Tab-separated table of C-alpha atoms (C1' of nucleotides) in Angstrom:
chain	number	residue	atom	x	y	z
A	1244	MET	CA	0.000	0.000	0.000
A	1245	SER	CA	1.255	3.505	-0.755
A	1246	SER	CA	1.034	6.768	1.051
A	1247	PRO	CA	2.579	8.527	-1.930
A	1248	ALA	CA	2.948	11.842	-0.168
A	1249	PRO	CA	0.967	13.367	2.641
A	1250	GLY	CA	0.238	16.397	0.474
A	1251	LEU	CA	-2.757	18.583	0.988
A	1252	ARG	CA	-4.632	16.691	-1.661
A	1253	GLU	CA	-4.196	13.329	0.013
A	1254	GLN	CA	-5.319	14.641	3.367
A	1255	ARG	CA	-8.355	16.220	1.834
A	1256	LYS	CA	-9.240	13.045	0.010
A	1257	ALA	CA	-8.941	10.983	3.137
A	1258	ARG	CA	-11.172	13.421	4.991
A	1259	THR	CA	-13.776	13.430	2.233
A	1260	ARG	CA	-13.797	9.665	2.066
A	1261	LYS	CA	-14.254	9.324	5.780
A	1262	ALA	CA	-16.989	11.949	5.848
A	1263	ILE	CA	-18.956	10.176	3.131
A	1264	GLN	CA	-18.640	6.852	4.889
A	1265	GLU	CA	-19.656	8.164	8.284
A	1266	HIS	CA	-22.639	10.103	7.014
A	1267	ALA	CA	-23.716	7.103	4.993
A	1268	LEU	CA	-23.649	4.747	7.958
A	1269	ARG	CA	-25.381	7.264	10.153
A	1270	LEU	CA	-28.179	7.749	7.650
A	1271	PHE	CA	-28.487	4.025	6.930
A	1272	LEU	CA	-28.981	3.310	10.607
A	1273	ALA	CA	-31.412	6.170	11.065
A	1274	ASP	CA	-33.591	5.751	7.987
A	1275	GLY	CA	-32.697	2.359	6.566
A	1276	TYR	CA	-30.498	1.484	3.625
A	1277	ASP	CA	-33.086	1.602	0.873
A	1278	ALA	CA	-34.707	4.775	2.102
A	1279	THR	CA	-31.387	6.615	2.009
A	1280	THR	CA	-30.494	7.938	-1.419
A	1281	VAL	CA	-26.976	8.524	-2.611
A	1282	GLU	CA	-27.953	12.098	-3.258
A	1283	ARG	CA	-28.815	12.539	0.385
A	1284	ILE	CA	-25.559	11.011	1.596
A	1285	ALA	CA	-23.601	13.206	-0.763
A	1286	SER	CA	-25.281	16.408	0.301
A	1287	ALA	CA	-24.900	15.465	3.975
A	1288	ALA	CA	-21.183	15.052	3.341
A	1289	GLY	CA	-21.084	18.307	1.410
A	1290	VAL	CA	-20.253	16.867	-1.992
A	1291	SER	CA	-22.074	16.106	-5.205
A	1292	HIS	CA	-23.340	12.629	-5.974
A	1293	MET	CA	-20.674	12.337	-8.671
A	1294	THR	CA	-17.999	12.725	-6.035
A	1295	PHE	CA	-19.650	9.991	-4.021
A	1296	PHE	CA	-19.222	7.601	-6.925
A	1297	ARG	CA	-15.660	8.711	-7.437
A	1298	TYR	CA	-14.846	7.559	-3.919
A	1299	PHE	CA	-17.022	4.454	-3.855
A	1300	PRO	CA	-17.893	2.376	-6.901
A	1301	SER	CA	-21.425	1.771	-5.654
A	1302	LYS	CA	-23.822	2.560	-2.861
A	1303	GLU	CA	-23.162	-0.878	-1.442
A	1304	ALA	CA	-19.406	-0.423	-1.317
A	1305	VAL	CA	-19.610	2.334	1.257
A	1306	VAL	CA	-20.502	-0.237	3.925
A	1307	GLU	CA	-17.628	-2.573	3.212
A	1308	ASN	CA	-14.411	-2.869	5.063
A	1309	ASP	CA	-12.129	-5.336	3.314
A	1310	GLU	CA	-9.077	-4.326	5.207
A	1311	TYR	CA	-8.845	-7.600	7.058
A	1312	ASP	CA	-7.997	-9.867	4.166
A	1313	PRO	CA	-4.323	-8.961	3.708
A	1314	MET	CA	-3.722	-9.249	7.437
A	1315	LEU	CA	-5.335	-12.663	7.539
A	1316	VAL	CA	-3.297	-13.869	4.578
A	1317	GLU	CA	-0.152	-12.803	6.373
A	1318	LEU	CA	-1.222	-14.635	9.487
A	1319	ILE	CA	-1.951	-17.797	7.517
A	1320	ARG	CA	1.470	-17.728	5.910
A	1321	ALA	CA	3.056	-17.223	9.289
A	1322	GLN	CA	1.581	-20.383	10.789
A	1323	PRO	CA	4.089	-23.133	11.616
A	1324	ALA	CA	4.554	-25.663	8.858
A	1325	GLY	CA	3.754	-28.667	11.001
A	1326	ALA	CA	0.117	-27.834	11.567
A	1327	GLY	CA	-2.594	-29.148	9.286
A	1328	PRO	CA	-4.340	-26.652	7.033
A	1329	LEU	CA	-7.491	-26.434	9.135
A	1330	THR	CA	-5.477	-25.812	12.268
A	1331	ALA	CA	-3.417	-23.194	10.492
A	1332	LEU	CA	-6.531	-21.397	9.267
A	1333	ARG	CA	-8.124	-21.620	12.655
A	1334	ASN	CA	-5.222	-20.153	14.562
A	1335	ALA	CA	-4.665	-17.421	12.010
A	1336	VAL	CA	-8.283	-16.362	11.710
A	1337	VAL	CA	-9.313	-16.578	15.336
A	1338	GLY	CA	-6.152	-14.777	16.382
A	1339	GLY	CA	-6.710	-12.048	13.835
A	1340	ILE	CA	-10.345	-11.596	14.723
A	1341	ARG	CA	-9.500	-11.409	18.388
A	1342	GLU	CA	-7.447	-8.303	17.735
A	1343	VAL	CA	-10.053	-6.663	15.566
A	1344	TYR	CA	-12.671	-7.549	18.108
A	1345	ALA	CA	-10.778	-5.925	20.928
A	1346	THR	CA	-10.650	-2.557	19.219
A	1347	ASP	CA	-13.524	-2.364	16.737
A	1348	LYS	CA	-16.199	-4.433	18.387
A	1349	ASP	CA	-18.995	-1.884	18.301
A	1350	ALA	CA	-18.386	-0.780	14.741
A	1351	LEU	CA	-18.193	-4.415	13.691
A	1352	LEU	CA	-21.542	-5.152	15.281
A	1353	VAL	CA	-23.267	-2.200	13.701
A	1354	ARG	CA	-21.943	-3.014	10.264
A	1355	THR	CA	-22.688	-6.704	10.559
A	1356	ARG	CA	-26.264	-6.090	11.605
A	1357	LEU	CA	-26.775	-3.633	8.789
A	1358	ILE	CA	-25.461	-6.160	6.292
A	1359	LEU	CA	-27.561	-8.996	7.669
A	1360	THR	CA	-30.762	-6.995	7.544
A	1361	THR	CA	-30.222	-5.571	4.045
A	1362	PRO	CA	-30.630	-8.049	1.201
A	1363	ALA	CA	-28.587	-6.020	-1.255
A	1364	LEU	CA	-25.689	-5.878	1.172
A	1365	ARG	CA	-25.883	-9.553	1.958
A	1366	GLY	CA	-25.402	-10.380	-1.685
A	1367	ARG	CA	-22.426	-8.091	-1.853
A	1368	GLN	CA	-20.950	-9.647	1.239
A	1369	TRP	CA	-21.006	-13.111	-0.237
A	1370	ARG	CA	-19.420	-11.890	-3.394
A	1371	ASN	CA	-16.532	-10.612	-1.346
A	1372	ALA	CA	-16.355	-13.935	0.406
A	1373	GLU	CA	-15.551	-15.485	-2.925
A	1374	SER	CA	-12.401	-13.460	-3.337
A	1375	THR	CA	-11.514	-14.147	0.274
A	1376	GLN	CA	-11.907	-17.835	-0.443
A	1377	ALA	CA	-9.443	-17.572	-3.299
A	1378	LEU	CA	-6.971	-15.666	-1.133
A	1379	PHE	CA	-7.172	-18.226	1.653
A	1380	ALA	CA	-6.786	-21.144	-0.712
A	1381	GLU	CA	-3.771	-19.500	-2.288
A	1382	ALA	CA	-2.193	-18.688	1.041
A	1383	LEU	CA	-2.588	-22.302	2.101
A	1384	ALA	CA	-1.085	-23.477	-1.170
A	1385	THR	CA	2.046	-21.365	-0.727
A	1386	ARG	CA	2.356	-22.872	2.733
A	1387	ALA	CA	2.835	-26.185	0.949
A	1388	ASP	CA	-0.101	-27.694	2.777
A	1389	GLY	CA	-1.235	-31.127	1.815
A	1390	GLY	CA	-4.096	-31.544	-0.596
A	1391	THR	CA	-4.914	-30.572	-4.136
A	1392	THR	CA	-5.950	-27.107	-5.142
A	1393	PHE	CA	-9.507	-28.292	-5.246
A	1394	GLU	CA	-9.359	-29.623	-1.709
A	1395	LEU	CA	-7.878	-26.384	-0.441
A	1396	ARG	CA	-10.651	-24.427	-2.128
A	1397	VAL	CA	-13.234	-26.637	-0.461
A	1398	LEU	CA	-11.516	-26.137	2.858
A	1399	ALA	CA	-11.466	-22.368	2.448
A	1400	ALA	CA	-15.132	-22.335	1.457
A	1401	ALA	CA	-16.133	-24.484	4.403
A	1402	VAL	CA	-14.209	-22.262	6.798
A	1403	LEU	CA	-15.799	-19.126	5.397
A	1404	GLY	CA	-19.227	-20.682	5.709
A	1405	ALA	CA	-18.520	-21.535	9.315
A	1406	LEU	CA	-17.168	-18.065	10.048
A	1407	SER	CA	-20.174	-16.401	8.450
A	1408	THR	CA	-22.440	-18.504	10.592
A	1409	ALA	CA	-20.553	-17.485	13.715
A	1410	LEU	CA	-20.749	-13.848	12.713
A	1411	ALA	CA	-24.475	-14.124	12.035
A	1412	GLU	CA	-25.112	-15.846	15.344
A	1413	TRP	CA	-23.143	-13.161	17.111
A	1414	ALA	CA	-25.042	-10.315	15.460
A	1415	GLU	CA	-28.403	-12.008	16.007
A	1416	GLY	CA	-27.594	-12.104	19.715
A	1417	ASP	CA	-26.804	-8.363	19.583
A	1418	GLY	CA	-23.178	-9.006	20.394
A	1419	ALA	CA	-23.900	-10.556	23.770
A	1420	ASP	CA	-21.706	-13.565	23.033
A	1421	ASP	CA	-17.967	-13.400	22.636
A	1422	LEU	CA	-17.259	-13.523	18.921
A	1423	PRO	CA	-13.867	-15.279	19.070
A	1424	THR	CA	-15.417	-17.930	21.275
A	1425	LEU	CA	-18.226	-18.433	18.782
A	1426	MET	CA	-15.696	-18.798	16.028
A	1427	ASP	CA	-13.824	-21.351	18.057
A	1428	ARG	CA	-17.030	-23.281	18.480
A	1429	ALA	CA	-17.608	-23.067	14.737
A	1430	PHE	CA	-14.148	-24.510	14.118
A	1431	ASP	CA	-14.826	-27.249	16.629
A	1432	ALA	CA	-17.961	-28.123	14.708
A	1433	LEU	CA	-15.945	-28.221	11.479
A	1434	ALA	CA	-13.452	-30.592	13.026
A	1435	HIS	CA	-16.180	-33.037	14.011
A	1436	LEU	CA	-18.638	-32.606	11.200
A	1437	ASP	CA	-20.132	-36.057	11.376
A	1438	SER	CA	-20.597	-35.800	15.142
B	700	MET	CA	-48.454	-25.928	-4.465
B	701	SER	CA	-51.698	-25.375	-6.300
B	702	SER	CA	-52.904	-26.068	-9.775
B	703	PRO	CA	-56.205	-24.403	-9.003
B	704	ALA	CA	-57.683	-25.175	-12.370
B	705	PRO	CA	-56.082	-25.710	-15.721
B	706	GLY	CA	-58.240	-22.975	-17.191
B	707	LEU	CA	-57.222	-21.015	-20.233
B	708	ARG	CA	-55.942	-18.264	-18.008
B	709	GLU	CA	-53.512	-20.498	-16.158
B	710	GLN	CA	-52.216	-22.021	-19.347
B	711	ARG	CA	-51.659	-18.635	-20.819
B	712	LYS	CA	-49.774	-17.455	-17.769
B	713	ALA	CA	-47.558	-20.503	-17.779
B	714	ARG	CA	-46.790	-19.961	-21.444
B	715	THR	CA	-45.972	-16.303	-20.919
B	716	ARG	CA	-43.718	-17.099	-18.006
B	717	LYS	CA	-41.847	-19.713	-19.947
B	718	ALA	CA	-41.517	-17.469	-22.967
B	719	ILE	CA	-40.041	-14.665	-20.905
B	720	GLN	CA	-37.568	-16.997	-19.254
B	721	GLU	CA	-36.447	-18.629	-22.473
B	722	HIS	CA	-36.006	-15.402	-24.366
B	723	ALA	CA	-34.139	-13.945	-21.416
B	724	LEU	CA	-31.651	-16.806	-21.245
B	725	ARG	CA	-31.208	-16.802	-24.992
B	726	LEU	CA	-30.457	-13.089	-25.035
B	727	PHE	CA	-28.204	-13.260	-21.986
B	728	LEU	CA	-26.088	-15.900	-23.659
B	729	ALA	CA	-26.009	-14.090	-26.965
B	730	ASP	CA	-25.326	-10.548	-25.794
B	731	GLY	CA	-24.389	-10.839	-22.138
B	732	TYR	CA	-26.433	-10.176	-19.041
B	733	ASP	CA	-25.699	-6.494	-18.635
B	734	ALA	CA	-26.081	-5.675	-22.300
B	735	THR	CA	-29.564	-7.193	-22.358
B	736	THR	CA	-32.233	-4.804	-21.115
B	737	VAL	CA	-35.487	-5.898	-19.571
B	738	GLU	CA	-37.236	-3.911	-22.278
B	739	ARG	CA	-35.580	-6.061	-24.896
B	740	ILE	CA	-36.481	-9.306	-23.176
B	741	ALA	CA	-40.062	-8.179	-22.812
B	742	SER	CA	-40.451	-7.185	-26.419
B	743	ALA	CA	-38.829	-10.418	-27.570
B	744	ALA	CA	-41.411	-12.280	-25.506
B	745	GLY	CA	-44.168	-10.094	-26.876
B	746	VAL	CA	-45.112	-8.368	-23.626
B	747	SER	CA	-44.506	-5.023	-21.986
B	748	HIS	CA	-41.780	-4.513	-19.422
B	749	MET	CA	-44.474	-4.141	-16.766
B	750	THR	CA	-45.588	-7.671	-17.467
B	751	PHE	CA	-42.032	-8.869	-17.115
B	752	PHE	CA	-41.913	-7.532	-13.584
B	753	ARG	CA	-45.280	-9.037	-12.796
B	754	TYR	CA	-43.850	-12.464	-13.551
B	755	PHE	CA	-40.395	-11.964	-12.073
B	756	PRO	CA	-39.593	-9.662	-9.178
B	757	SER	CA	-36.305	-8.603	-10.741
B	758	LYS	CA	-34.102	-9.069	-13.758
B	759	GLU	CA	-31.920	-11.370	-11.699
B	760	ALA	CA	-34.764	-13.641	-10.696
B	761	VAL	CA	-35.373	-14.788	-14.251
B	762	VAL	CA	-32.192	-16.867	-14.114
B	763	GLU	CA	-32.988	-18.668	-10.896
B	764	ASN	CA	-34.281	-22.125	-10.437
B	765	ASP	CA	-34.927	-22.838	-6.790
B	766	GLU	CA	-36.919	-25.921	-7.441
B	767	TYR	CA	-34.308	-28.245	-5.993
B	768	ASP	CA	-34.542	-27.192	-2.357
B	769	PRO	CA	-37.781	-28.962	-1.417
B	770	MET	CA	-36.618	-32.162	-3.049
B	771	LEU	CA	-33.316	-32.039	-1.176
B	772	VAL	CA	-35.065	-31.405	2.125
B	773	GLU	CA	-37.212	-34.474	1.523
B	774	LEU	CA	-34.158	-36.551	0.754
B	775	ILE	CA	-32.412	-35.374	3.916
B	776	ARG	CA	-35.401	-36.309	6.038
B	777	ALA	CA	-35.534	-39.696	4.374
B	778	GLN	CA	-31.989	-40.634	5.350
B	779	PRO	CA	-31.659	-43.483	7.861
B	780	ALA	CA	-31.435	-42.313	11.449
B	781	GLY	CA	-28.214	-44.147	12.162
B	782	ALA	CA	-26.024	-42.087	9.869
B	783	GLY	CA	-24.217	-38.995	11.121
B	784	PRO	CA	-25.433	-35.622	9.837
B	785	LEU	CA	-22.628	-35.145	7.348
B	786	THR	CA	-23.212	-38.580	5.885
B	787	ALA	CA	-26.917	-37.924	5.699
B	788	LEU	CA	-26.397	-34.641	3.890
B	789	ARG	CA	-23.885	-36.227	1.589
B	790	ASN	CA	-26.074	-39.107	0.529
B	791	ALA	CA	-29.114	-36.899	0.130
B	792	VAL	CA	-27.428	-34.165	-1.861
B	793	VAL	CA	-25.240	-36.270	-4.089
B	794	GLY	CA	-28.133	-38.595	-4.817
B	795	GLY	CA	-30.420	-35.708	-5.632
B	796	ILE	CA	-27.885	-33.984	-7.827
B	797	ARG	CA	-27.209	-37.185	-9.683
B	798	GLU	CA	-30.802	-37.259	-10.846
B	799	VAL	CA	-30.884	-33.623	-11.834
B	800	TYR	CA	-27.581	-34.101	-13.569
B	801	ALA	CA	-28.834	-37.008	-15.620
B	802	THR	CA	-31.685	-35.023	-17.119
B	803	ASP	CA	-30.777	-31.334	-16.966
B	804	LYS	CA	-27.039	-31.373	-17.352
B	805	ASP	CA	-26.766	-28.970	-20.268
B	806	ALA	CA	-29.200	-26.449	-18.870
B	807	LEU	CA	-27.444	-26.625	-15.534
B	808	LEU	CA	-24.103	-25.922	-17.118
B	809	VAL	CA	-25.380	-22.972	-19.093
B	810	ARG	CA	-27.067	-21.421	-16.095
B	811	THR	CA	-24.117	-22.038	-13.791
B	812	ARG	CA	-21.678	-20.462	-16.194
B	813	LEU	CA	-23.918	-17.470	-16.644
B	814	ILE	CA	-24.171	-17.002	-12.891
B	815	LEU	CA	-20.450	-17.393	-12.333
B	816	THR	CA	-19.543	-14.849	-14.971
B	817	THR	CA	-22.096	-12.255	-13.897
B	818	PRO	CA	-21.320	-10.458	-10.631
B	819	ALA	CA	-24.906	-9.397	-10.024
B	820	LEU	CA	-26.097	-12.964	-10.351
B	821	ARG	CA	-23.369	-14.322	-8.125
B	822	GLY	CA	-24.540	-12.095	-5.315
B	823	ARG	CA	-28.081	-13.260	-5.808
B	824	GLN	CA	-26.980	-16.865	-5.812
B	825	TRP	CA	-25.319	-16.569	-2.441
B	826	ARG	CA	-28.333	-14.882	-1.005
B	827	ASN	CA	-30.350	-17.906	-1.990
B	828	ALA	CA	-27.734	-20.128	-0.434
B	829	GLU	CA	-28.541	-18.528	2.871
B	830	SER	CA	-32.108	-19.735	2.798
B	831	THR	CA	-30.923	-23.137	1.636
B	832	GLN	CA	-28.598	-23.242	4.615
B	833	ALA	CA	-31.521	-22.592	6.939
B	834	LEU	CA	-33.589	-25.300	5.254
B	835	PHE	CA	-30.785	-27.835	5.520
B	836	ALA	CA	-30.121	-27.043	9.159
B	837	GLU	CA	-33.794	-27.370	9.949
B	838	ALA	CA	-34.126	-30.632	8.081
B	839	LEU	CA	-31.188	-32.044	10.024
B	840	ALA	CA	-32.710	-30.841	13.282
B	841	THR	CA	-36.009	-32.619	12.645
B	842	ARG	CA	-33.969	-35.746	11.958
B	843	ALA	CA	-32.893	-35.519	15.575
B	844	ASP	CA	-29.264	-35.397	14.576
B	845	GLY	CA	-26.708	-34.808	17.243
B	846	GLY	CA	-25.400	-31.326	17.781
B	847	THR	CA	-26.764	-27.947	18.748
B	848	THR	CA	-28.623	-25.716	16.339
B	849	PHE	CA	-25.475	-23.680	15.964
B	850	GLU	CA	-23.428	-26.704	15.026
B	851	LEU	CA	-25.976	-27.793	12.486
B	852	ARG	CA	-25.947	-24.347	10.930
B	853	VAL	CA	-22.187	-24.494	10.672
B	854	LEU	CA	-22.431	-27.905	9.090
B	855	ALA	CA	-24.970	-26.728	6.544
B	856	ALA	CA	-22.859	-23.686	5.703
B	857	ALA	CA	-19.729	-25.767	5.283
B	858	VAL	CA	-21.536	-28.215	3.019
B	859	LEU	CA	-22.938	-25.429	0.878
B	860	GLY	CA	-19.514	-23.889	0.562
B	861	ALA	CA	-18.106	-27.212	-0.527
B	862	LEU	CA	-20.924	-27.770	-3.011
B	863	SER	CA	-20.516	-24.318	-4.492
B	864	THR	CA	-16.855	-24.983	-4.962
B	865	ALA	CA	-17.612	-28.240	-6.746
B	866	LEU	CA	-20.143	-26.508	-8.962
B	867	ALA	CA	-17.685	-23.740	-9.781
B	868	GLU	CA	-14.912	-26.215	-10.582
B	869	TRP	CA	-17.295	-28.129	-12.818
B	870	ALA	CA	-18.406	-25.039	-14.721
B	871	GLU	CA	-14.845	-23.734	-15.044
B	872	GLY	CA	-13.951	-27.009	-16.727
B	873	ASP	CA	-16.874	-26.525	-19.119
B	874	GLY	CA	-18.656	-29.554	-17.718
B	875	ALA	CA	-15.928	-31.979	-18.729
B	876	ASP	CA	-15.809	-33.508	-15.247
B	877	ASP	CA	-18.609	-35.537	-13.742
B	878	LEU	CA	-20.401	-33.240	-11.319
B	879	PRO	CA	-21.554	-35.888	-8.843
B	880	THR	CA	-17.992	-37.190	-8.677
B	881	LEU	CA	-16.699	-33.695	-7.976
B	882	MET	CA	-19.239	-33.319	-5.224
B	883	ASP	CA	-18.140	-36.608	-3.759
B	884	ARG	CA	-14.590	-35.364	-3.775
B	885	ALA	CA	-15.724	-32.179	-2.062
B	886	PHE	CA	-17.413	-34.229	0.650
B	887	ASP	CA	-14.298	-36.328	1.033
B	888	ALA	CA	-12.333	-33.154	1.572
B	889	LEU	CA	-14.846	-32.038	4.197
B	890	ALA	CA	-14.507	-35.318	6.028
B	891	HIS	CA	-10.732	-34.922	6.250
B	892	LEU	CA	-10.362	-31.178	6.586
B	893	ASP	CA	-7.116	-31.212	8.481
B	894	SER	CA	-5.572	-33.676	6.048
C	375	DC	C1'	-76.231	-16.089	-25.125
C	376	DT	C1'	-75.365	-12.243	-22.529
C	377	DA	C1'	-74.020	-9.473	-19.027
C	378	DC	C1'	-71.260	-8.940	-15.189
C	379	DC	C1'	-67.009	-9.469	-12.392
C	380	DA	C1'	-62.356	-10.502	-11.321
C	381	DC	C1'	-58.056	-10.854	-13.294
C	382	DT	C1'	-54.528	-9.529	-16.431
C	383	DT	C1'	-52.264	-6.293	-19.228
C	384	DG	C1'	-50.304	-1.905	-21.407
C	385	DA	C1'	-49.354	2.974	-21.530
C	386	DT	C1'	-47.533	6.568	-19.008
C	387	DA	C1'	-44.884	8.846	-15.749
C	388	DG	C1'	-41.939	8.805	-12.075
C	389	DT	C1'	-37.717	7.567	-8.653
C	390	DC	C1'	-33.172	6.147	-7.995
C	391	DA	C1'	-28.528	4.134	-8.970
C	392	DA	C1'	-24.880	4.553	-12.043
C	393	DT	C1'	-22.164	6.506	-16.113
C	394	DA	C1'	-20.471	10.018	-19.464
C	395	DA	C1'	-19.014	14.623	-21.144
C	396	DC	C1'	-17.627	19.006	-20.275
C	397	DA	C1'	-16.095	23.054	-17.844
C	398	DG	C1'	-14.096	25.305	-13.828
C	399	DT	C1'	-10.970	25.152	-10.002
C	400	DT	C1'	-7.070	23.714	-7.195
C	401	DT	C1'	-2.844	21.407	-6.266
C	402	DT	C1'	1.572	19.842	-8.007
C	403	DT	C1'	5.659	20.132	-10.385
C	404	DC	C1'	8.965	21.971	-13.099
D	628	DG	C1'	5.017	31.765	-11.964
D	629	DA	C1'	3.221	28.682	-15.629
D	630	DA	C1'	2.092	24.337	-17.574
D	631	DA	C1'	0.359	19.864	-16.356
D	632	DA	C1'	-2.322	16.900	-13.708
D	633	DA	C1'	-5.913	15.921	-10.520
D	634	DC	C1'	-10.330	16.989	-8.360
D	635	DT	C1'	-14.990	18.574	-8.451
D	636	DG	C1'	-19.720	20.149	-9.914
D	637	DT	C1'	-23.384	20.579	-13.533
D	638	DT	C1'	-26.042	18.472	-16.616
D	639	DA	C1'	-27.854	14.724	-19.259
D	640	DT	C1'	-28.598	9.822	-20.208
D	641	DT	C1'	-29.425	4.942	-19.492
D	642	DG	C1'	-31.703	1.222	-17.249
D	643	DA	C1'	-34.016	-1.185	-13.293
D	644	DC	C1'	-38.035	-0.850	-10.849
D	645	DT	C1'	-42.730	1.116	-8.968
D	646	DA	C1'	-47.345	3.328	-9.043
D	647	DT	C1'	-51.506	4.556	-11.304
D	648	DC	C1'	-55.108	4.090	-14.222
D	649	DA	C1'	-57.606	2.696	-18.316
D	650	DA	C1'	-58.673	-1.104	-21.361
D	651	DG	C1'	-59.069	-5.858	-22.592
D	652	DT	C1'	-59.635	-10.844	-21.526
D	653	DG	C1'	-61.470	-15.094	-19.499
D	654	DG	C1'	-64.722	-17.162	-16.187
D	655	DT	C1'	-69.290	-17.445	-14.667
D	656	DA	C1'	-74.245	-16.634	-13.284
D	657	DG	C1'	-78.491	-15.753	-14.976
DNA sequence: CTACCACTTGATAGTCAATAACAGTTTTTC
DNA sequence: GAAAAACTGTTATTGACTATCAAGTGGTAG
């Protein structure tokens, strides 16, 4: 990633981007996703709707937060070589989430609930999961884990399904449960599928 | 399900619905999903665009084919009680797909490829998977399978992830592989995740 | 057979997301 | 300081989708 130069322009862009995102989330929570037009978000953030689309490719994209993927890939690669692929994924993901959870818990809950209750966002979410699946499978492959490419893809897909379920369960319970614990339980279930 | 009366009206509606769907798929394949407008589909089918939306809630919906879910749920319920939940799901799903595959293989391939290559349809597909996950989990629960509701949800999600991967692999290979065999391999991978 | 009723459809107009073209302004960069 | 590049707003257009209302069709009772 590049911070090419902290010039005035970059600072201003970062501020504009953040303003759009914050106003968008605020309005989504207040009035609902569908009832909030891009025009309204833009004017709340003090820009034109064209500028909105220059910062975010779509109305859906303003809710996303894909910053975790690269970190998780790093963590997967860093797992000791002896562990099996499921164990490696488990330790990497649960460890990574634990950190995110400690600092961004509330924001994560708000965003997750919004996504779960908005059909358009749910679809988007799953589409992202597909690229995450590919990243995970690739990271496992470079770790020289056993199994064919196909098997690693299946593994990554199964893990993502399990993680999504944990996240959904957590959000449905309004964040009362401990998310890393739920994810651990999800991984336990994966390890003993035919209980 | 109701066939209230095979009156002229019902026949006509069924014909219109089928015509819209067939023209839509034909045009999608010829010109691409995005390049095909609803207006064009409607006029090809000899109706107005309003009628299109009276038959299908959205442009995306015209590609779907959710008819398999009830059949799969029946098959899951019919599995012998002794088998573990993963085995039950495996036998039900692979058996069901084998039948579909024997009769609808070409149509399945065309539709799957279209969905995989069209971002908007991929999102829709995953959204449907969510309701399928709930149906599977519920079917397993009524079978009095071991495990909590949460664990069954995780299982259903993992299986759907694995199945999607098999379907994607099959479509990427232009249908050269045998789909039921691929699904069997996906289930094998699930059974030995930490290979 | 006819007259009535519910259902289905089309024409029209509108909203909203997303894209394109152009002009005006500001920040770099030399 | 001036030329080049980047950023933004205005306006217009496309296409998915909805609402309304008028007109046409099939089913049915008399």
